[in-house]
Structures are given as structure tokens and as C-alpha cells.
Tab-separated table of C-alpha atoms in Angstrom:
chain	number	residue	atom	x	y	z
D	11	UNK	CA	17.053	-10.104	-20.420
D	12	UNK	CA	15.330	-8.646	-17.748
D	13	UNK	CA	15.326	-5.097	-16.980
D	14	UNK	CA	16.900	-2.738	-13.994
D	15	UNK	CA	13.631	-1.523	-12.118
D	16	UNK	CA	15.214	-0.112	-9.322
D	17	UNK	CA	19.004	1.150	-9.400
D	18	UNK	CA	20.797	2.762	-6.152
D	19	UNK	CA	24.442	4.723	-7.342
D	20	UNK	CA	26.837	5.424	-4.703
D	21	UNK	CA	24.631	6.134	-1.475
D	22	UNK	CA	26.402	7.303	1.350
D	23	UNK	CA	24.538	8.020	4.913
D	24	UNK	CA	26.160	8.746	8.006
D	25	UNK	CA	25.010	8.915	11.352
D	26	UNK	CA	27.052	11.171	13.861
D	27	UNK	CA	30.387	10.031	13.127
D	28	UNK	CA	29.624	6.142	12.286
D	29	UNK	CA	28.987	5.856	8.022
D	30	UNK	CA	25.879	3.335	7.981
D	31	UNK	CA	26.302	2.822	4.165
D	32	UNK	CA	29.045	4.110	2.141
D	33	UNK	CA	28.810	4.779	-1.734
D	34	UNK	CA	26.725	1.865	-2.291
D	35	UNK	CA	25.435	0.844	-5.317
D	36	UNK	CA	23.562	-2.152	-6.803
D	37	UNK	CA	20.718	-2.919	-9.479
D	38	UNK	CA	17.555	-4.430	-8.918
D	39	UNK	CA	16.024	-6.181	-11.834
D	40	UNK	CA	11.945	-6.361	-12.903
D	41	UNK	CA	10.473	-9.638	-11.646
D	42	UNK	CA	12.881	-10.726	-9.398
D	43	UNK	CA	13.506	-11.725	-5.595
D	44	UNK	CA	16.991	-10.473	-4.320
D	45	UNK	CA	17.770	-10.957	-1.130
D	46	UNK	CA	20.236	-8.825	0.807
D	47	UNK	CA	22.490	-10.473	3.806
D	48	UNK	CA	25.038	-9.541	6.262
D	49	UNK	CA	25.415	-8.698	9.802
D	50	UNK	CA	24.514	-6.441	12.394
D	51	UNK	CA	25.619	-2.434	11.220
D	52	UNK	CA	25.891	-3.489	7.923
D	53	UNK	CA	23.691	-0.954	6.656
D	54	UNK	CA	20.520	-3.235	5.684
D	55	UNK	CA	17.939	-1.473	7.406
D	56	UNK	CA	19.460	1.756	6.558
D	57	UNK	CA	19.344	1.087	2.613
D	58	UNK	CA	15.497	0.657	2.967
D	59	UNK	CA	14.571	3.086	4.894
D	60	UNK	CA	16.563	5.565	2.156
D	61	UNK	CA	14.961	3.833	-0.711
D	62	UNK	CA	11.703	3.850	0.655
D	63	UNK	CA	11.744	7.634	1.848
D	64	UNK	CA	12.005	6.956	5.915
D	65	UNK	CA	15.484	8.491	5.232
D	66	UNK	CA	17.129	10.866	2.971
D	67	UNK	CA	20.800	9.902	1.877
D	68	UNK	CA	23.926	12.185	2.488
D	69	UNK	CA	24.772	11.931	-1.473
D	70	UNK	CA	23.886	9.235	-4.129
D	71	UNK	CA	20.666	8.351	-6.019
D	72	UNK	CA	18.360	6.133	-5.864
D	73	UNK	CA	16.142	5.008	-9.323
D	74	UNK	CA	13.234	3.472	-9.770
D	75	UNK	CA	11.555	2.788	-12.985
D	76	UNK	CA	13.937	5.299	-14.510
D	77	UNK	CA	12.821	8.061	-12.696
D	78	UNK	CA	14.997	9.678	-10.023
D	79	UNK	CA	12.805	8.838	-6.433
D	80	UNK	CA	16.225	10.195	-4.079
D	81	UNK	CA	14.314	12.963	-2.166
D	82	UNK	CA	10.719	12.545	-2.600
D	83	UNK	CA	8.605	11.578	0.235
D	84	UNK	CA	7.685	8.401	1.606
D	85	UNK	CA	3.718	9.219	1.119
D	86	UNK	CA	4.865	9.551	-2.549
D	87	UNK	CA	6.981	6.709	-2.501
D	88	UNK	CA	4.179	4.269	-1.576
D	89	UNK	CA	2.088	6.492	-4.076
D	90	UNK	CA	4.206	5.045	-6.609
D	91	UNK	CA	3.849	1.433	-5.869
D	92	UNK	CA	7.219	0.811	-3.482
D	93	UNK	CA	6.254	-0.832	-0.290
D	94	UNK	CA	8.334	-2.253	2.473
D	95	UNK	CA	7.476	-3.944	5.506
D	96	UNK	CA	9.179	-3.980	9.428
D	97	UNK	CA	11.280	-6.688	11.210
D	98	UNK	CA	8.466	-5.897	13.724
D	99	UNK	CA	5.038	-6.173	12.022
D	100	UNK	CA	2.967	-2.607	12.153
D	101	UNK	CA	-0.219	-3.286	12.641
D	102	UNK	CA	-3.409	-1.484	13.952
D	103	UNK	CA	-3.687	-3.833	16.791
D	104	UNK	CA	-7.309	-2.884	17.900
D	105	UNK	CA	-8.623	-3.465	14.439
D	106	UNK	CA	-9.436	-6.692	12.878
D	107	UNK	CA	-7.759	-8.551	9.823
D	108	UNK	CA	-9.620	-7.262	7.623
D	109	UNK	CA	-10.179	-3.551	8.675
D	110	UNK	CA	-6.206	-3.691	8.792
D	111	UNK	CA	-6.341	-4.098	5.121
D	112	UNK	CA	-9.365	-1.696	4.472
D	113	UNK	CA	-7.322	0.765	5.567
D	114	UNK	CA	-4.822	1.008	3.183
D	115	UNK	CA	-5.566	2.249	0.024
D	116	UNK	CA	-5.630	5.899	-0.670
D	117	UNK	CA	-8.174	8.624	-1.364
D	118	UNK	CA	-11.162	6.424	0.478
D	119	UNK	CA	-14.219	8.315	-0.573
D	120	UNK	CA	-15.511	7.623	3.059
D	121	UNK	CA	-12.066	10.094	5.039
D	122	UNK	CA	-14.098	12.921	3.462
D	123	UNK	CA	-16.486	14.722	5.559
D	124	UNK	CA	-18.871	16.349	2.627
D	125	UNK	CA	-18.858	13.298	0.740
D	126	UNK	CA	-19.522	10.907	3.708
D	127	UNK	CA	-22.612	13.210	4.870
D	128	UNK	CA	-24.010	14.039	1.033
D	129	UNK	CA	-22.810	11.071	-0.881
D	130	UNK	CA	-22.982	7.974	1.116
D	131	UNK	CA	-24.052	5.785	-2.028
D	132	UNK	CA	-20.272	6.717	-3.294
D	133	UNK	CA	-18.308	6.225	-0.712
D	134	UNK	CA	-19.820	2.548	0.252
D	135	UNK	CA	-19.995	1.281	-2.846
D	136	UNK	CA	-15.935	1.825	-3.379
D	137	UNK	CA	-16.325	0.561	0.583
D	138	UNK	CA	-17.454	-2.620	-0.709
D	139	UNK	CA	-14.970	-3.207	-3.173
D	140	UNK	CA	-12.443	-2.408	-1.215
D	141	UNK	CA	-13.726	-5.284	1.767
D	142	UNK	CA	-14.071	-7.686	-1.527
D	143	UNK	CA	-10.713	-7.054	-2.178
D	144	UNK	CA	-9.773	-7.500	1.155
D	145	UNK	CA	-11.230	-10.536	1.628
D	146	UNK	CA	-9.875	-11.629	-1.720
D	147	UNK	CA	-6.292	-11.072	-0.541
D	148	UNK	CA	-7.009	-12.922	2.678
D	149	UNK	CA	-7.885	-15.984	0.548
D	150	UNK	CA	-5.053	-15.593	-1.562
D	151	UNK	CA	-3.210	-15.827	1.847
D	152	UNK	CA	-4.863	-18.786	3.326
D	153	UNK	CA	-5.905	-16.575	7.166
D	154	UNK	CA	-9.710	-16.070	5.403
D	155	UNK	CA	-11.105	-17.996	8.666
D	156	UNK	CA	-9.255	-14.517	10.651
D	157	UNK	CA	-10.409	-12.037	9.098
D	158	UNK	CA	-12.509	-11.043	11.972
D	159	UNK	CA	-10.087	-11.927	14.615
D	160	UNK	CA	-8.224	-8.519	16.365
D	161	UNK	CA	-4.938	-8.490	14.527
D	162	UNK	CA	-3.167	-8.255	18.132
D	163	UNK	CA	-4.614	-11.757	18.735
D	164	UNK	CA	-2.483	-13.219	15.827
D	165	UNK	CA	0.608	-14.782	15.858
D	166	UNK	CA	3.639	-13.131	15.012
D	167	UNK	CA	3.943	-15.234	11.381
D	168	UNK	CA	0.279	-14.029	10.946
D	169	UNK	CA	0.936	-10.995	11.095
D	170	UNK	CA	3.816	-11.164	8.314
D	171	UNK	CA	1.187	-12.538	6.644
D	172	UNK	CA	-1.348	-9.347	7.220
D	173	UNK	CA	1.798	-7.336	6.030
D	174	UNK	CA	1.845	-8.896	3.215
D	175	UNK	CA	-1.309	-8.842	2.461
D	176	UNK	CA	-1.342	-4.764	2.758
D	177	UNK	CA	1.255	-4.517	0.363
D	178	UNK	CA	-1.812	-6.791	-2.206
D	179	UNK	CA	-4.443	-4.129	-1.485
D	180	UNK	CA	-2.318	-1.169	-3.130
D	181	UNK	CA	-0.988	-3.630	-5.702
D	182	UNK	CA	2.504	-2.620	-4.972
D	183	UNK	CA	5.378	-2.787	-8.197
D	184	UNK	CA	8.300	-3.745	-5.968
D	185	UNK	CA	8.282	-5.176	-1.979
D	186	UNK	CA	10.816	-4.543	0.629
D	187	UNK	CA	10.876	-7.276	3.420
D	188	UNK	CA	12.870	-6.374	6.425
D	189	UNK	CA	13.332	-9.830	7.966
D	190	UNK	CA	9.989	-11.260	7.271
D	191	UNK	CA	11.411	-14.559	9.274
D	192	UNK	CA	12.200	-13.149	12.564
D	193	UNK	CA	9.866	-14.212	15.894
D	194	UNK	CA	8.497	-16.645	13.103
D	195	UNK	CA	7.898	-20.944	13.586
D	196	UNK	CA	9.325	-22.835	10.845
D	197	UNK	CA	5.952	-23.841	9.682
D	198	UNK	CA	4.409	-20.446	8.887
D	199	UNK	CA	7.721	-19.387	7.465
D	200	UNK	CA	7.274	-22.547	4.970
D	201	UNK	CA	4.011	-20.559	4.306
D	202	UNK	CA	5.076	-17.131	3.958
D	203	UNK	CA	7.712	-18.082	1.874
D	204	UNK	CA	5.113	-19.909	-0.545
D	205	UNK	CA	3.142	-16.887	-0.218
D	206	UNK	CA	6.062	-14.750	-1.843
D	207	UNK	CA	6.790	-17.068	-4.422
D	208	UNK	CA	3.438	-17.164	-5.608
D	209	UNK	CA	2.817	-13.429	-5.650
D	210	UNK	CA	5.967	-13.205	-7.627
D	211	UNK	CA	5.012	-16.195	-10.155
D	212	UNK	CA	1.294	-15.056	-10.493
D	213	UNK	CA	1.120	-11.056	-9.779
D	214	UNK	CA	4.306	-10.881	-10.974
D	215	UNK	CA	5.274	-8.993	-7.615
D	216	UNK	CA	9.483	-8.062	-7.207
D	217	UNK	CA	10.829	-8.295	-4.267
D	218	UNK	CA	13.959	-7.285	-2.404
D	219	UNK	CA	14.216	-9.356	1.380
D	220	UNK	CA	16.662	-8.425	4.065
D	221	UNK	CA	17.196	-11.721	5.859
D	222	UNK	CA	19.459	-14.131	8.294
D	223	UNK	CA	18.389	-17.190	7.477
D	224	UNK	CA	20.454	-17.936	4.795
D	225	UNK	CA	18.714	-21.445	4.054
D	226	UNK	CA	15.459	-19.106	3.700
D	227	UNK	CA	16.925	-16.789	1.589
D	228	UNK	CA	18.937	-19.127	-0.506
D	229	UNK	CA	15.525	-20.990	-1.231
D	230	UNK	CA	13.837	-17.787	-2.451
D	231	UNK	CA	16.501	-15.374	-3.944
D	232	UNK	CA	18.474	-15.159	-6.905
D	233	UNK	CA	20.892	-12.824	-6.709
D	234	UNK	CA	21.864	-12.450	-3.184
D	235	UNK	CA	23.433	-9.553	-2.019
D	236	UNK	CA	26.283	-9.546	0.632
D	237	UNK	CA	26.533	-6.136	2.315
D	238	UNK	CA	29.524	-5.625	4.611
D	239	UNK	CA	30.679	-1.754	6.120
D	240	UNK	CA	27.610	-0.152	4.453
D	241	UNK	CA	29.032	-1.331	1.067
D	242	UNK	CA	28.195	-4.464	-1.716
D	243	UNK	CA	30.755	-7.095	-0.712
D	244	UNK	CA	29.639	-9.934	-3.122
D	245	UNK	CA	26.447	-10.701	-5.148
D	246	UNK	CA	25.879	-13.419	-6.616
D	247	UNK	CA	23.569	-17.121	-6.430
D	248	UNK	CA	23.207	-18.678	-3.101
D	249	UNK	CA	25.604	-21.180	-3.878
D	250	UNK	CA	28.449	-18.513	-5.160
D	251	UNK	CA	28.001	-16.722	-2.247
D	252	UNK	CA	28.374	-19.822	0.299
D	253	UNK	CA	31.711	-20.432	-1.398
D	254	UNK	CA	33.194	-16.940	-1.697
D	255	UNK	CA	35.926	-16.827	0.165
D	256	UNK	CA	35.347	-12.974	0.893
D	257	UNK	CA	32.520	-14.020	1.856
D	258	UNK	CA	33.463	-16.604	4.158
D	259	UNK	CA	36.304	-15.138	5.580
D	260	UNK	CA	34.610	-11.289	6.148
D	261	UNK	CA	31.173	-13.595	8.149
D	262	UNK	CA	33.877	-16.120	9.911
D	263	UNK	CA	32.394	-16.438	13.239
D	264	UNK	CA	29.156	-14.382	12.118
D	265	UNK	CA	25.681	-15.348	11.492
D	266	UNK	CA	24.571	-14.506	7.505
């Protein structure tokens, strides 16, 4: 039986008077890949950004790893191994591929000024681990032959890819993707989606994926969450939720 990792109890956040998610609650479990569906205002976005400390919630909780996460920040948040990523990739477009992964781990020897003057020897030796590892993640990846190529040159499934490959260099416990398929060809989405399902067979990565391409999502997540008003509407298998008649009926005319 696998465990709840990460648990969210009755969240409520309002903007102004419009309630983007209203006392929602679900369970993620360890190991898993859940996806989360449903259109436009349904409070998807929102629900990261609160679990991932963007936001802070009206009311409600949010749990990870049994410890209560609801108002710390989002520096401590990534601290702590929860990572999410954009509909619209963020990267440091001047820099290459893989200076856009040296940059992310923490508490680089080489962002102190003493210890970069006196102690060079320290800070590029962890320099050099942390490039190995970089380049390491880029193989993983299958973009090795860019890793010197401006990461505003790439394509826009590229640079899902890079995203995903920052989240390897902190060796993140649970990954939020925010519509990793959007702006994406079908052929690099073939490839990201291996790319998540073998960080979550061999690194034994969880993930949580806010998507619309429900033959995407339905091919990597079990459960899928249906979200609908800022509240759970259904969760279930891809195949219970494409016969739920709630389902059905509340997405009639709607793109899931």
C-alpha cells in the first residue's frame, strides 16, 4: 500500500470576489504520477502555486511528508525537495544548457565572496561536480549534444526538457508539471513523456501534472484528478474518468 506523501485538507483561496479553489482536498501518494484535469478557472494553477509557496491559502493545509508546509516559503519549499515547473518554461535565456542547470543547486561555494577570493580550490572542485552532474542529467535526457547551445535557441519541448532536468540537479522528492505539453510537437512530447516515466521507474521521482491532453495524461497518470469550481469533482483511472457521467456532463462542450 503506498503511502500519502503529500495531503491538501480543505484549501480555500479567493481572489477579489471570484473563489479560485474552494475547500479542496485530495491525497497524493509516494511514487506516483497523478495528473490533475479540468478547464480554464478551475483552480489548477492556483493549487500549485499554494502548494509550492507562490501563494498562501485563505484557510486549509497543505502536508507533505507529514509535516505541515501551509505557510512556509517557497525558498524553503524547494529546500525541501518540492519542485514545480511553468506552462511557460523559465529559463535563463542568455545562458547555455548547461550553465542553466549549474545554477541550481544551493549554497554554491563559488556565490561567496571570501571563499571565492581565499578558497578557490573549494569552491571549483564542488564546481566540477556540480558540471558532472549536469552533464550527467543532460545524458539522462538525451539534449547532451546542447549543452552548449544558448537555452533561448532551443525549442520550446527542449526547454521542458531543461526544466526537467533542473528539477534532477536538486534531486527533487515530488514534481509539479504545469502543462509540460503546451507549445510542444508530438514527437518531443513522446520524449518528455518517456523522460517522466523513467525518472519515476528509476529515481523513483513522484509527480503531480496539470494537463489538457487527456490522451497524454491518461498514458502517464494513475489517478487522475478532475477539478471543477476550485473543488475535486472525480478521481479516479483514466478510463473511470472518461466514463463518469459527472464528468462528462460538467466538460460537455469543454476541452479536458
Amino acid at each position: 500500500m503506498e503511502d500519502t506523501f503529500l495531503e491538501i485538507s480543505n484549501l480555500n483561496k479567493s481572489f477579489g470576489g471570484l473563489k479560485a479553489l474552494n475547500n479542496c482536498s485530495l491525497k497524493i501518494k509516494k511514487n506516483s504520477i497523478t495528473g490533475i484535469i479540468g478547464p480554464n478557472g478551475s483552480g489548477k494553477s492556483t493549487l500549485f502555486n499554494l502548494i509550492t509557496g507562490n501563494l498562501k491559502p485563505d484557510s486549509g493545509k497543505v502536508i507533505f511528508d507529514k509535516h505541515d508546509i501551509t505557510n512556509k516559503q517557497s525558498y524553503e519549499i524547494f529546500h525541501l525537495g518540492i519542485l514545480r515547473t511553468f506552462q511557460i518554461a523559465h529559463e535563463f535565456s542568455n545562458l547555455t544548457t548547461i550553465e542553466n542547470l549549474m545554477m541550481v543547486p544551493a549554497f554554491q561555494k563559488g556565490e561567496e565572496l571570501l571563499t571565492s577570493i581565499f578558497f578557490r580550490e573549494n569552491f571549483k572542485s564542488q564546481e566540477e561536480k556540480i558540471k558532472e552532474k549536469a552533464l550527467e542529467t543532460l545524458k539522462f535526457l538525451k539534449i547532451e549534444h546542447l549543452k552548449n547551445e544558448k537555452a533561448s535557441n532551443l525549442s520550446g519541448g527542449q526547454k521542458k526538457l531543461l526544466e526537467l532536468g533542473r528539477t534532477m540537479m536538486v534531486d527533487a522528492k515530488i514534481v509539479f508539471l504545469d502543462e509540460v505539453g503546451a507549445g510542444v510537437n508530438k514527437t518531443l512530447l513522446n520524449e518528455i513523456s518517456e523522460m517522466i516515466i523513467k525518472l519515476h521507474k528509476e529515481k523513483n521521482y513522484t509527480f503531480c501534472i496539470i494537463e489538457h491532453d487527456i490522451e497524454f495524461i491518461s498514458k502517464l497518470c494513475n489517478p487522475i484528478v478532475v477539478l471543477s469550481e476550485g473543488s475535486v469533482l472525480f478521481e479516479g483511472s483514466a478510463n473511470e474518468v472518461k466514463n463518469n457521467d459527472r464528468v462528462i456532463n460538467s466538460y460537455l462542450g469543454k476541452s479536458i
